[in-house]
Coordinates of C-alpha atoms in Angstrom, one line a residue:
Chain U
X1 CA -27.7 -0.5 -44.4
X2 CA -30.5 -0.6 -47.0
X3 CA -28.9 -0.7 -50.9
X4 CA -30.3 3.0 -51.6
X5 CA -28.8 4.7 -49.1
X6 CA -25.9 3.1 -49.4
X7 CA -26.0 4.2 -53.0
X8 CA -26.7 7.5 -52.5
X9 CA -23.8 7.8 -49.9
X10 CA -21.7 6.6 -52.4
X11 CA -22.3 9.1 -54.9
X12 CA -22.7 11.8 -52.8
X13 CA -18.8 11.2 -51.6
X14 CA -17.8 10.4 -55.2
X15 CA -19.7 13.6 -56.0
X16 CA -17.6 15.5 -53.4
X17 CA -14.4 13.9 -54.0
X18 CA -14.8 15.4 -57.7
X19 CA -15.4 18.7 -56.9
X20 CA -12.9 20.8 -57.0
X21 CA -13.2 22.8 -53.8
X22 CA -12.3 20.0 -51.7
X23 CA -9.2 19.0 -53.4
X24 CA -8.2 23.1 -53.1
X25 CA -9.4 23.1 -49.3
X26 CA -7.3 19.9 -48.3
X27 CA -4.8 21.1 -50.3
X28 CA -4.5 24.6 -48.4
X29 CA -5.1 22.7 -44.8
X30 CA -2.0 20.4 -45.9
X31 CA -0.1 23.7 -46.6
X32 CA -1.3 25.7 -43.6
X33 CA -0.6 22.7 -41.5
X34 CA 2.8 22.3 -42.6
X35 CA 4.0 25.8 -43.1
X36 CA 3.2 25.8 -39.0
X37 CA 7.3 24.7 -39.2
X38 CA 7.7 28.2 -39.9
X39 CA 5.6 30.3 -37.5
X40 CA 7.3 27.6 -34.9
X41 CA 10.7 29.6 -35.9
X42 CA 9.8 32.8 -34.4
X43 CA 9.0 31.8 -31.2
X44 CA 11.0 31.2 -28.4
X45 CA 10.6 28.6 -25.8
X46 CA 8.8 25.4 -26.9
X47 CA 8.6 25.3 -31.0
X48 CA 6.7 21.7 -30.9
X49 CA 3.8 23.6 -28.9
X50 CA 3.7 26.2 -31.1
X51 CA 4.3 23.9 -34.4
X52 CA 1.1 21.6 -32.8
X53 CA -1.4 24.6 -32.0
X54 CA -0.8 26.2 -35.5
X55 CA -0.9 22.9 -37.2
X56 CA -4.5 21.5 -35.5
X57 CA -6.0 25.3 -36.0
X58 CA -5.0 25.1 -40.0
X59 CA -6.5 21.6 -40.0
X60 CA -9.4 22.7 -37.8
X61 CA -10.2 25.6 -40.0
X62 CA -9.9 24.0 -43.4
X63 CA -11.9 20.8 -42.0
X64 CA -14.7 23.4 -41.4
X65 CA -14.5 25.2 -44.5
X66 CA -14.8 22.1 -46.1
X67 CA -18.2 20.5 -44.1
X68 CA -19.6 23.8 -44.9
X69 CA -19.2 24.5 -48.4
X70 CA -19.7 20.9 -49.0
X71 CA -22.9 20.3 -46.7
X72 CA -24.8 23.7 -47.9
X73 CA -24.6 23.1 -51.9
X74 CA -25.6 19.3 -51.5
X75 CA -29.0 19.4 -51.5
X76 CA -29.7 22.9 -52.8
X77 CA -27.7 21.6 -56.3
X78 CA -29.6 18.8 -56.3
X79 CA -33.1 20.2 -56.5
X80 CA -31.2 22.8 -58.8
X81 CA -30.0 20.5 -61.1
X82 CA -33.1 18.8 -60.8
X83 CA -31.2 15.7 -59.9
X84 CA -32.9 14.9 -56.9
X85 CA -36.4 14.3 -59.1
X86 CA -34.6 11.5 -60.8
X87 CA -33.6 10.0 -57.6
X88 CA -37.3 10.1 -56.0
X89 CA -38.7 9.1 -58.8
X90 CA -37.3 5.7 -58.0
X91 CA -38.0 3.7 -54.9
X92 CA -35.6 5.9 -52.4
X93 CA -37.4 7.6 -50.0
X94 CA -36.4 11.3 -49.0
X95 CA -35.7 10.4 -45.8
X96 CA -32.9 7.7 -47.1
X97 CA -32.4 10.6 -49.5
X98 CA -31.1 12.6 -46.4
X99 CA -29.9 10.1 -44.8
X100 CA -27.6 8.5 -47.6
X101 CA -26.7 11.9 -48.4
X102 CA -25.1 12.9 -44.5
X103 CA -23.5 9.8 -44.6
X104 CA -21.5 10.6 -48.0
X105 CA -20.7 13.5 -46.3
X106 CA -19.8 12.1 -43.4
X107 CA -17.3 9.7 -45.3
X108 CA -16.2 13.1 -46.9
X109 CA -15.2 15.0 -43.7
X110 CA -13.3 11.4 -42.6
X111 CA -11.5 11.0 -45.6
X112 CA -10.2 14.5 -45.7
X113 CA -9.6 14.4 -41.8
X114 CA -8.1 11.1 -42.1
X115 CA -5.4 12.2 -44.7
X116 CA -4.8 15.7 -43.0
X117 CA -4.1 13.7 -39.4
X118 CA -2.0 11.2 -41.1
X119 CA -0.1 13.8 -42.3
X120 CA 0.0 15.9 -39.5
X121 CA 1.7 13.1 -37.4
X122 CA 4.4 12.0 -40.3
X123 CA 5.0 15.9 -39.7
X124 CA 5.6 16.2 -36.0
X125 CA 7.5 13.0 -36.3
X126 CA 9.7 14.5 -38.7
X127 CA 10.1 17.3 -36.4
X128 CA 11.2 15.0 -33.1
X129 CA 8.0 15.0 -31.9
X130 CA 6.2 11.4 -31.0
X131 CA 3.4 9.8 -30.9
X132 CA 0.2 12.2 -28.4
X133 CA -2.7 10.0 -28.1
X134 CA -4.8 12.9 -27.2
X135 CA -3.9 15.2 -30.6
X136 CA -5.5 11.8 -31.6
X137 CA -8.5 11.7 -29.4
X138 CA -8.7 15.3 -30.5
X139 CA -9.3 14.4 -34.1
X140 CA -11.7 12.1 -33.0
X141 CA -13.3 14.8 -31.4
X142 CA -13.1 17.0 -34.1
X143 CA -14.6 14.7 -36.7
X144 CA -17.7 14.7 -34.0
X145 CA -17.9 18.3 -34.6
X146 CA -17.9 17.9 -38.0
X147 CA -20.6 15.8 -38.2
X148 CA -22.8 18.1 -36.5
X149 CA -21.4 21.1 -38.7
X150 CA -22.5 19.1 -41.8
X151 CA -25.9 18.3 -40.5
X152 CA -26.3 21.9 -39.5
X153 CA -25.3 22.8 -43.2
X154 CA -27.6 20.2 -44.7
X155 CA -30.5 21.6 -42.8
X156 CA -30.0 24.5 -44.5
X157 CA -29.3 23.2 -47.8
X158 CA -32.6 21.4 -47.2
X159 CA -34.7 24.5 -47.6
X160 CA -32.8 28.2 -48.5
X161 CA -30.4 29.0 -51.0
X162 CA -26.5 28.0 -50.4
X163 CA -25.3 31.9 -49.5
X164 CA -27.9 32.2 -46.5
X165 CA -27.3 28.3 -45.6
X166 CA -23.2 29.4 -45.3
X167 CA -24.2 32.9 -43.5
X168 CA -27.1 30.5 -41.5
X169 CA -24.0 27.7 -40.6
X170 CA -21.1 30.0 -39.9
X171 CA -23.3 32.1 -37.4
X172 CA -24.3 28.5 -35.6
X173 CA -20.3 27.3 -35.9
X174 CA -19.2 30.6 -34.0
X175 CA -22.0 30.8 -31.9
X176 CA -21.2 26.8 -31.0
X177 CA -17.8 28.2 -30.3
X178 CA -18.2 30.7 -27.5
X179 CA -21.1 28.1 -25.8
X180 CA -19.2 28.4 -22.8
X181 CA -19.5 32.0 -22.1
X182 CA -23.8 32.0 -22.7
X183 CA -24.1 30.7 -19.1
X184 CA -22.3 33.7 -18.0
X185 CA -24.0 36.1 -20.0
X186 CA -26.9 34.9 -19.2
X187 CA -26.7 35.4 -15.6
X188 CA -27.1 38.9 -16.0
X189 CA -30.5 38.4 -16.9
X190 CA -32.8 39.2 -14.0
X191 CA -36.5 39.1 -16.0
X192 CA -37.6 35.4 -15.0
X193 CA -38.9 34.7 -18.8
X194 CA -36.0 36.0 -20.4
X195 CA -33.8 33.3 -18.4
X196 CA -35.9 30.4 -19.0
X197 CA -36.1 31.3 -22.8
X198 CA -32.6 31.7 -22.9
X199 CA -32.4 28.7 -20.6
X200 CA -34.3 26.8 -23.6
X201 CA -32.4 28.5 -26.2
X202 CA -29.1 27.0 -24.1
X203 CA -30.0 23.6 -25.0
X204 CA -30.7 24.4 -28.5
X205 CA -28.0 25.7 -30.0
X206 CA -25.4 23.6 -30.8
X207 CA -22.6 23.7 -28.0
X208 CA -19.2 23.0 -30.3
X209 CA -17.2 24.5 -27.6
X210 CA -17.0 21.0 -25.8
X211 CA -15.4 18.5 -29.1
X212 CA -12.6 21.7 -28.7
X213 CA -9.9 20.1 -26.8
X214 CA -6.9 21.0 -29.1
X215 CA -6.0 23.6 -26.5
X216 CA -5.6 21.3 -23.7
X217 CA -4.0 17.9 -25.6
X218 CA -1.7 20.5 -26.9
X219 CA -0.8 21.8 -23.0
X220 CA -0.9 18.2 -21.6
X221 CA -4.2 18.6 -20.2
X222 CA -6.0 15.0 -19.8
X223 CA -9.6 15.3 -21.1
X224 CA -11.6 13.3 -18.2
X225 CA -13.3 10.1 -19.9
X226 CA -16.7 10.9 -19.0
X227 CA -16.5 14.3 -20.6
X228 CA -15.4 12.5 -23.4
X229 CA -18.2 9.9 -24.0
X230 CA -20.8 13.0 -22.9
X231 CA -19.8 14.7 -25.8
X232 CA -19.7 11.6 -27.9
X233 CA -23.4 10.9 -27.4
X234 CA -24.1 14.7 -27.5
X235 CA -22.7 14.6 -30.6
X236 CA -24.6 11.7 -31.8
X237 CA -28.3 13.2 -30.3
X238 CA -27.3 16.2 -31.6
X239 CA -26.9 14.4 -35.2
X240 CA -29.7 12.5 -34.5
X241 CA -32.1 15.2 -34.2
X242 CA -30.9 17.6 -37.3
X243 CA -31.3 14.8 -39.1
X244 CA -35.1 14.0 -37.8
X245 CA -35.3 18.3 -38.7
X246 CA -34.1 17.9 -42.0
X247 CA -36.0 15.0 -42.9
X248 CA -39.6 16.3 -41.5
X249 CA -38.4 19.7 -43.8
X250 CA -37.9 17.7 -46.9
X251 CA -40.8 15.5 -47.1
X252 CA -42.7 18.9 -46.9
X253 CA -41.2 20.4 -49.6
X254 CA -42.5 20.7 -53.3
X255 CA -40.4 20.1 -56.1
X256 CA -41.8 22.3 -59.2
Chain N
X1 CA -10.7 46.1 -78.6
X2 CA -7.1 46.9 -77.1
X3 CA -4.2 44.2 -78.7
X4 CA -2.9 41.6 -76.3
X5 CA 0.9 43.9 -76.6
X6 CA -0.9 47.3 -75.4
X7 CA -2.2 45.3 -72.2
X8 CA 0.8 43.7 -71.4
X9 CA 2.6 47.1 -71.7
X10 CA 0.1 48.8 -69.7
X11 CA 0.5 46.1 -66.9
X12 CA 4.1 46.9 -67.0
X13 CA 4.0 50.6 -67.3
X14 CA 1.3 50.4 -64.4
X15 CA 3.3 48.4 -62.3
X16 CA 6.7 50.6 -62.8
X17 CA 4.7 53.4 -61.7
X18 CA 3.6 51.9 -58.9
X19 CA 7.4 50.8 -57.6
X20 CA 7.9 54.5 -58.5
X21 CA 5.2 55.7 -56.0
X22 CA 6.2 52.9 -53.4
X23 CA 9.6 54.8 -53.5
X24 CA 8.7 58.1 -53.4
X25 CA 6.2 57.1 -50.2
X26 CA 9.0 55.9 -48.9
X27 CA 11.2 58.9 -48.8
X28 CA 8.4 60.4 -47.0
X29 CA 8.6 58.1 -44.1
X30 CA 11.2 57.1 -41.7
X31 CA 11.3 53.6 -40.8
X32 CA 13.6 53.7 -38.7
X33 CA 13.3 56.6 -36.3
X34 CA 11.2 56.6 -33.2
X35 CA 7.9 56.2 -33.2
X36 CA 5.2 55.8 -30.7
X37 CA 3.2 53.2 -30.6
X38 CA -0.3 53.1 -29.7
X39 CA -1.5 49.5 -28.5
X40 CA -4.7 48.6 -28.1
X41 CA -5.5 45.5 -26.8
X42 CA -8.4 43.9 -25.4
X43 CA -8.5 41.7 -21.8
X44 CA -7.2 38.4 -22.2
X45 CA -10.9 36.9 -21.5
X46 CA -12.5 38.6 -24.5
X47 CA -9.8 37.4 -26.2
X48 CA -10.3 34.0 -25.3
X49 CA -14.1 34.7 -26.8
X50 CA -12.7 36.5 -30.0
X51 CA -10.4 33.4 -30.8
X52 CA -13.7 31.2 -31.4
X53 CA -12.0 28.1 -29.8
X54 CA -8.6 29.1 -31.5
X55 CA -7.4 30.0 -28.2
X56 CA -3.8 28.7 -27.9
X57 CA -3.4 30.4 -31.9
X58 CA -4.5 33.4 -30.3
X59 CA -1.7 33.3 -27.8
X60 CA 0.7 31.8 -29.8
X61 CA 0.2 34.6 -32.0
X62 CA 0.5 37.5 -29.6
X63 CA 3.3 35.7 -28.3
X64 CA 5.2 35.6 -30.9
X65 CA 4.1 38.9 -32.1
X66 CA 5.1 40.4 -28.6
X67 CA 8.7 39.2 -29.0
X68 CA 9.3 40.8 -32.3
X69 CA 7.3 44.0 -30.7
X70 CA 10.1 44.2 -27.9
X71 CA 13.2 44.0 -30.4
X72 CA 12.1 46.8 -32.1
X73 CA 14.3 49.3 -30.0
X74 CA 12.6 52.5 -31.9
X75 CA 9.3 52.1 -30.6
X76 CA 9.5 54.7 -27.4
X77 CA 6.6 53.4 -25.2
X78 CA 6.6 50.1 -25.8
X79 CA 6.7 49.3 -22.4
X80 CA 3.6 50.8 -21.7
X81 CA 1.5 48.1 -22.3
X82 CA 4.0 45.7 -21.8
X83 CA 2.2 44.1 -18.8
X84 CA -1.2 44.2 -20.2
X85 CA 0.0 42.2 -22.9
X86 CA 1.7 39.4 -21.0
X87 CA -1.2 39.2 -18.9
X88 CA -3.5 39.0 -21.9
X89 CA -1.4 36.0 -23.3
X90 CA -1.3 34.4 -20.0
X91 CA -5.0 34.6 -19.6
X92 CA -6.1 33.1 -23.0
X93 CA -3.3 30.3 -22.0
X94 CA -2.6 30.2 -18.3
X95 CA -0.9 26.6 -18.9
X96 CA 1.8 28.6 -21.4
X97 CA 4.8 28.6 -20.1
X98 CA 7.5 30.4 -21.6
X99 CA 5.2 33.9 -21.9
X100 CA 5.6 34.0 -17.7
X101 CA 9.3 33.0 -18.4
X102 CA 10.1 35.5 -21.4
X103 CA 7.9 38.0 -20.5
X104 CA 9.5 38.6 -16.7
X105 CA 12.6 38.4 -19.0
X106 CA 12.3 41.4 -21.0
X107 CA 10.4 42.9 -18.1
X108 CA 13.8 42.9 -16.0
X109 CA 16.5 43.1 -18.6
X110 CA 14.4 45.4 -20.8
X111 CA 11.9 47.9 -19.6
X112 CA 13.7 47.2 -15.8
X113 CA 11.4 46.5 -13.8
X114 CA 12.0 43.7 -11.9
X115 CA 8.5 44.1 -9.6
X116 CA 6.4 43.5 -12.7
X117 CA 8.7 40.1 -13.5
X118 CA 7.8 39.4 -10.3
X119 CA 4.3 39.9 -10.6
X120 CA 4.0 37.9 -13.9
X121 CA 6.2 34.6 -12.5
X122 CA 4.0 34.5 -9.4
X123 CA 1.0 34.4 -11.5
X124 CA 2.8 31.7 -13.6
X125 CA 3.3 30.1 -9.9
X126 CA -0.3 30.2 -9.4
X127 CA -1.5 28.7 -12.8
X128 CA 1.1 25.9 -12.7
X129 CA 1.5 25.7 -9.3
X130 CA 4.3 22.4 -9.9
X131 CA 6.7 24.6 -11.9
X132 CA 9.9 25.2 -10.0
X133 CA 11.4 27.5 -13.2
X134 CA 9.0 30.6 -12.3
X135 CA 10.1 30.6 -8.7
X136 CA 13.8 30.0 -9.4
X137 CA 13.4 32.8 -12.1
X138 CA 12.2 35.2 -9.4
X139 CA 15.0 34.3 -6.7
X140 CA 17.4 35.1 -9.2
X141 CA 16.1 38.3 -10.2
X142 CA 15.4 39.5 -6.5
X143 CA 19.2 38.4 -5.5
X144 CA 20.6 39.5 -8.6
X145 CA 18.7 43.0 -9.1
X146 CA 16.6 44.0 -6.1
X147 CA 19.4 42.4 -3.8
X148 CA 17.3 41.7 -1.7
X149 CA 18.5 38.0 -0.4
X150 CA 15.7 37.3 1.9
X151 CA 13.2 37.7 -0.5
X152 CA 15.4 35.7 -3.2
X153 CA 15.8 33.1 -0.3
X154 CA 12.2 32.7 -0.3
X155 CA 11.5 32.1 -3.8
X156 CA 14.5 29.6 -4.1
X157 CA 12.4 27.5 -0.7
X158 CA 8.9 27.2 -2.6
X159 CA 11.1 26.2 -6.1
X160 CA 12.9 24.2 -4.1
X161 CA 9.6 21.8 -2.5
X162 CA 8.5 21.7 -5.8
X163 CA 8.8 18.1 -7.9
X164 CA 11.9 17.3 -10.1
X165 CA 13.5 20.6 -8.5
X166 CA 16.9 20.3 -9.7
X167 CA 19.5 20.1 -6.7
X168 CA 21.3 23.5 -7.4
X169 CA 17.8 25.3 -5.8
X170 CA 19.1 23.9 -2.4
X171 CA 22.5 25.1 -3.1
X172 CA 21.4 28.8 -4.2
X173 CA 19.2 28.4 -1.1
X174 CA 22.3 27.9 1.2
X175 CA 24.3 30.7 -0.8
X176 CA 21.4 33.1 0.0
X177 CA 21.1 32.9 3.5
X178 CA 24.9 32.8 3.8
X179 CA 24.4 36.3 1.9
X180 CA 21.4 37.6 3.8
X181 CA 24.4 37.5 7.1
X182 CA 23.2 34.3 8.9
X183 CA 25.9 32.2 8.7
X184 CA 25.1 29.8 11.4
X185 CA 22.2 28.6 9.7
X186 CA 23.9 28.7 6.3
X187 CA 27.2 26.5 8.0
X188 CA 24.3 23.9 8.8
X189 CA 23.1 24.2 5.5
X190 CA 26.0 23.5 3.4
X191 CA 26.9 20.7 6.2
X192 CA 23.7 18.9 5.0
X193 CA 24.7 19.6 1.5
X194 CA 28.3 18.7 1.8
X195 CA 27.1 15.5 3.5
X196 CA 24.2 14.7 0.9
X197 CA 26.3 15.8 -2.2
X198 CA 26.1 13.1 -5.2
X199 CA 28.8 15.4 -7.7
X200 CA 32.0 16.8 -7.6
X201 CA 30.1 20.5 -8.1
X202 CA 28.1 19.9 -5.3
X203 CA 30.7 18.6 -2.8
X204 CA 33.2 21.0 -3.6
X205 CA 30.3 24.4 -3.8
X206 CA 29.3 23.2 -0.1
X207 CA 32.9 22.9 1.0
X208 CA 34.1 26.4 -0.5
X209 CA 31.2 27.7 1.2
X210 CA 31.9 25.9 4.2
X211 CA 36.1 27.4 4.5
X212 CA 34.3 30.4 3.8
X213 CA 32.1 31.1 6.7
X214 CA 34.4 28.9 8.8
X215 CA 37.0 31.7 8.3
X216 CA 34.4 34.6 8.3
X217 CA 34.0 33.3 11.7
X218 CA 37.5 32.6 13.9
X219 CA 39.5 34.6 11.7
X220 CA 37.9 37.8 13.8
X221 CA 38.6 36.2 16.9
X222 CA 41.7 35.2 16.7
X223 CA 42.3 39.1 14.9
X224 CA 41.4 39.7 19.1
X225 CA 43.0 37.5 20.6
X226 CA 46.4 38.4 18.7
X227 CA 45.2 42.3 19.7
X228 CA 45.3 41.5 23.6
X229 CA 48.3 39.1 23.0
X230 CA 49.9 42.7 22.2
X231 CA 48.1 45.2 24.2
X232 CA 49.9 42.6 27.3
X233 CA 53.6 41.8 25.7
X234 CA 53.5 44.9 23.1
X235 CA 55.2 42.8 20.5
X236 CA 52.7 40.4 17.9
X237 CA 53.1 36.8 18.7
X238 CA 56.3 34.8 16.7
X239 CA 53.5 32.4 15.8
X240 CA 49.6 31.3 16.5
X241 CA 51.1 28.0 18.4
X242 CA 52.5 31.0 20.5
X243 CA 49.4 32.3 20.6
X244 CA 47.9 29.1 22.0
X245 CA 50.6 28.3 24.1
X246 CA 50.2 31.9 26.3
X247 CA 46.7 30.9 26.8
X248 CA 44.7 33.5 24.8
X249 CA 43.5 30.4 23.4
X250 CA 42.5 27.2 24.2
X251 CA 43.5 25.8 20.7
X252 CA 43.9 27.9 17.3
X253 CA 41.3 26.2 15.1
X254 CA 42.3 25.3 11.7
X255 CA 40.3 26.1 8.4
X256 CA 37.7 24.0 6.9
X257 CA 40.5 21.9 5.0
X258 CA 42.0 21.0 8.6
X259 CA 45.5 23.7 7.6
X260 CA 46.1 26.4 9.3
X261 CA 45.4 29.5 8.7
X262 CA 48.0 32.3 7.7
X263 CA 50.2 34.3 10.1
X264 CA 52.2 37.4 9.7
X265 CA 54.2 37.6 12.8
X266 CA 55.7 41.0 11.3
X267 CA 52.2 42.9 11.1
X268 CA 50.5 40.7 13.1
X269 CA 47.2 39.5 10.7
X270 CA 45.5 36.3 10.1
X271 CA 44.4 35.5 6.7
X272 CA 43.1 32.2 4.9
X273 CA 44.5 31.2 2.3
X274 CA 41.7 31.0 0.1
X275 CA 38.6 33.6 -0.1
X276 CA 35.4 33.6 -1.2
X277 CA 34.3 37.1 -2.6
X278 CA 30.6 36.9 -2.5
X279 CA 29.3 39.2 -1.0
X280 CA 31.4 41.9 -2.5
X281 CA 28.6 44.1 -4.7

């Protein structure tokens, strides 16, 4: 990895691990995670299912919360502050600008994951529960997600102002989220344009629906393996080309 | 500007008056009479939309919310919706299974209506189709509410194919066509079960059940033959080996235990000296 990005990568999770926001947003996933001991209570049946399902929603959530508000101020604060101009006045490109500045991110969203998991299976371990490789595998998945939450956030960050960038991101994370019902919809279409604009907008939009699999680790349901490393490399391409986005928006723009 | 003292007192005084209002709304309202409540809920697929990939929160949550709707006793419809909602949860969640459990629970022991349990646990049959519990819960409630024993019988056969079905499902299998009046097959039955039986409980239900229809069957006929035995001699016999000797017949079988069964030579009845009152509803 070349020095500068790895510099700015640096900073950029330094920068993030500072602000205050994150600390409060892991803090309350912690708490909403662990007070799913309680909601387990008034069930009846099977408390660990009900412990799990709350516990991966509050850390689901909070992760979220957190690659948004971090991903949409990032750049936006930098051209702000006019930070940025003292960074590209030096020999960084903006694209390594970008660049180093997902991967901070990135490191971020897996540091705040990390501890939230780790926590999460000291809890259910506490709670008789053992070891589920595939609440595991669903972090894994999740953290997949997140990346492509926190490139859709720095797109936005990379040219509008940090309330339409969260407005821009949370309409593309719930969207992402009901992907699997567009198909359906969509087959009430009849006017042959419509379908293969809608057809094109299908491959677009970010399909999040797919790194869900919380619901069925949580019932015992095996994810198959090749749906697995589908969405691993969707997630990457997916990455891949926000980035490419970004990065063709920024060297565009002019700093005054 | 208004002194650090006057706000505090104002956020006191402010607050007093609003414990004051709370109480006086209160007086207004009764909390604990009937009321009817209105549910509206939407189909358990836009609900699986709605939840944004929090699906099994979504049904956790209704679940739970559910159980605490049905033990409030002063709600007078809430029964109404009382399918709609299980079916919601079990749509958002068809792998779920104590709302299939639970909710044909309070279906039969609350709003009584033992069809709609039965509705719900077949469709828990359907969505987890290696679950023995949903079909085991629906025998029950068919022998012990509906009565209906052939239907019950039913149930307790597809639980009892099913994987890791506990052995009592062939026993309460047995017990049910015993009840639904075929007791030649249910005497092969609990032979098979009394020959097969790896417990105390389990040899000793299949040989109660065994004396039983053992004596359900030759204590009527030897009721006859000790009814001829007098219509000829006009006196009862002194004993059943009298019985046997005179030829009414061949050999006076003995209960399941290999004794013999119990004579009054004074009124003239047979009796066993154990029974089994089953099928007494």
């Amino acid at each position: 990895m070349k020095p500068s990005i790895k510099g700015i990568a640096i900073n950029t999770f330094r920068e993030s691990a500072r602000n205050k926001m994150f600390y409060l947003l892991v803090f309350f996933g912690i708490l909403f995670a662990l007070s799913s001991k309680l909601v387990s209570f008034l069930t009846l049946g099977d408390a660990m299912k009900v412990l799990k399902d709350t516990g991966l929603a509050a850390i689901n959530f909070f992760c979220v919360l957190i690659a948004i508000f971090t991903g949409i101020n990032l750049v936006y604060k930098e051209i702000e502050k006019r930070t940025a101009f003292n960074i590209l006045s030096k020999p960084v490109s903006r694209d390594e600008f970008i660049i180093g500045k997902f991967l901070g991110l990135a490191l971020t969203m897996l540091t705040a994951l990390g501890a939230m998991a780790v926590i999460f299976f000291a809890f259910i371990a506490l709670s008789g529960g053992g070891f589920d490789p595939g609440i595991a595998l669903y972090f894994l998945m999740l953290f997949l997600e997140l990346l492509v939450i926190v490139a859709i956030s720095l797109l936005f960050s990379s040219f509008t102002t940090p309330i339409l960038s969260f407005i821009f991101t949370v309409s593309l994370y719930l969207i992402g989220q009901i992907m699997w019902t567009y198909n359906e919809f969509r087959s009430y279409i009849t006017v042959p344009l419509w379908r293969k604009l809608t057809q094109a907008l299908y491959y677009l939009l970010p399909n999040l629906s797919k790194f869900n699999i919380k619901n069925d680790v949580v019932m015992g349901v095996a994810a198959h393996p090749w749906t697995i490393l589908f969405s691993v490399l969707y997630a990457l391409a997916y990455v891949l080309a926000l980035l490419a986005l970004t990065i063709l928006i920024f060297r565009r723009r002019e700093f005054q | 500007m208004i002194r650090g003292r006057w706000l505090a007192l104002a956020a006191i005084g402010s607050l007093l008056l609003a414990s004051g209002m709370q109480g006086r709304y209160d007086s207004t309202v009764n909390y604990f009479g009937d009321r009817n409540a209105f549910v509206s809920l939407p189909s358990g697929r836009t609900l699986q939309v709605l939840s944004f990939g929090y699906r099994n929160l979504a049904a956790d949550l209704l679940f739970i919310w559910s159980i605490q709707f049905y033990s409030t006793y002063n709600i007078t419809n809430r029964f109404d919706f009382l399918e709609r909602i299980y079916d919601a949860v079990t749509d958002i969640t068809p792998r779920y299974r104590e709302p299939y459990l639970i909710g044909a629970l309070i279906m039969v022991l609350e709003a009584k209506d033992v069809p709609m349990a039965l509705r719900l646990l077949e469709k828990g049959s359907r969505a987890i189709p290696d679950e023995w519990l949903f079909d085991n819960d629906a025998g029950y409630y068919c022998y012990k509410y509906l009565k209906d024993y052939k239907r019950a019988e039913r149930y307790y056969n597809l639980a009892a194919a099913k994987p890791g079905a506990p052995n009592f499902l062939k026993r309460m299998k047995a017990h049910l066509v015993y009840m639904s009046d075929d007791p030649q097959t249910a005497y092969r039955m609990w032979l098979d079960l009394y020959r097969s039986a790896r417990s105390v409980l389990e040899k000793d239900s299949a040989r109660n059940h065994l004396y039983q229809i053992r004596a359900e069957n030759d204590l009527p006929q030897l009721q006859a033959k000790i009814a001829e035995f007098r219509q000829r001699f006009k006196r009862y016999p002194a004993s059943l080996a009298e019985l046997a000797g005179s030829g009414f017949v061949r050999a006076v079988p003995p209960d399941f235990y290999g004794k013999e069964y119990l004579y009054d030579p004074l009124l003239g009845t047979v009796s066993a000296a154990r029974t089994f009152r089953w099928k007494q509803r």
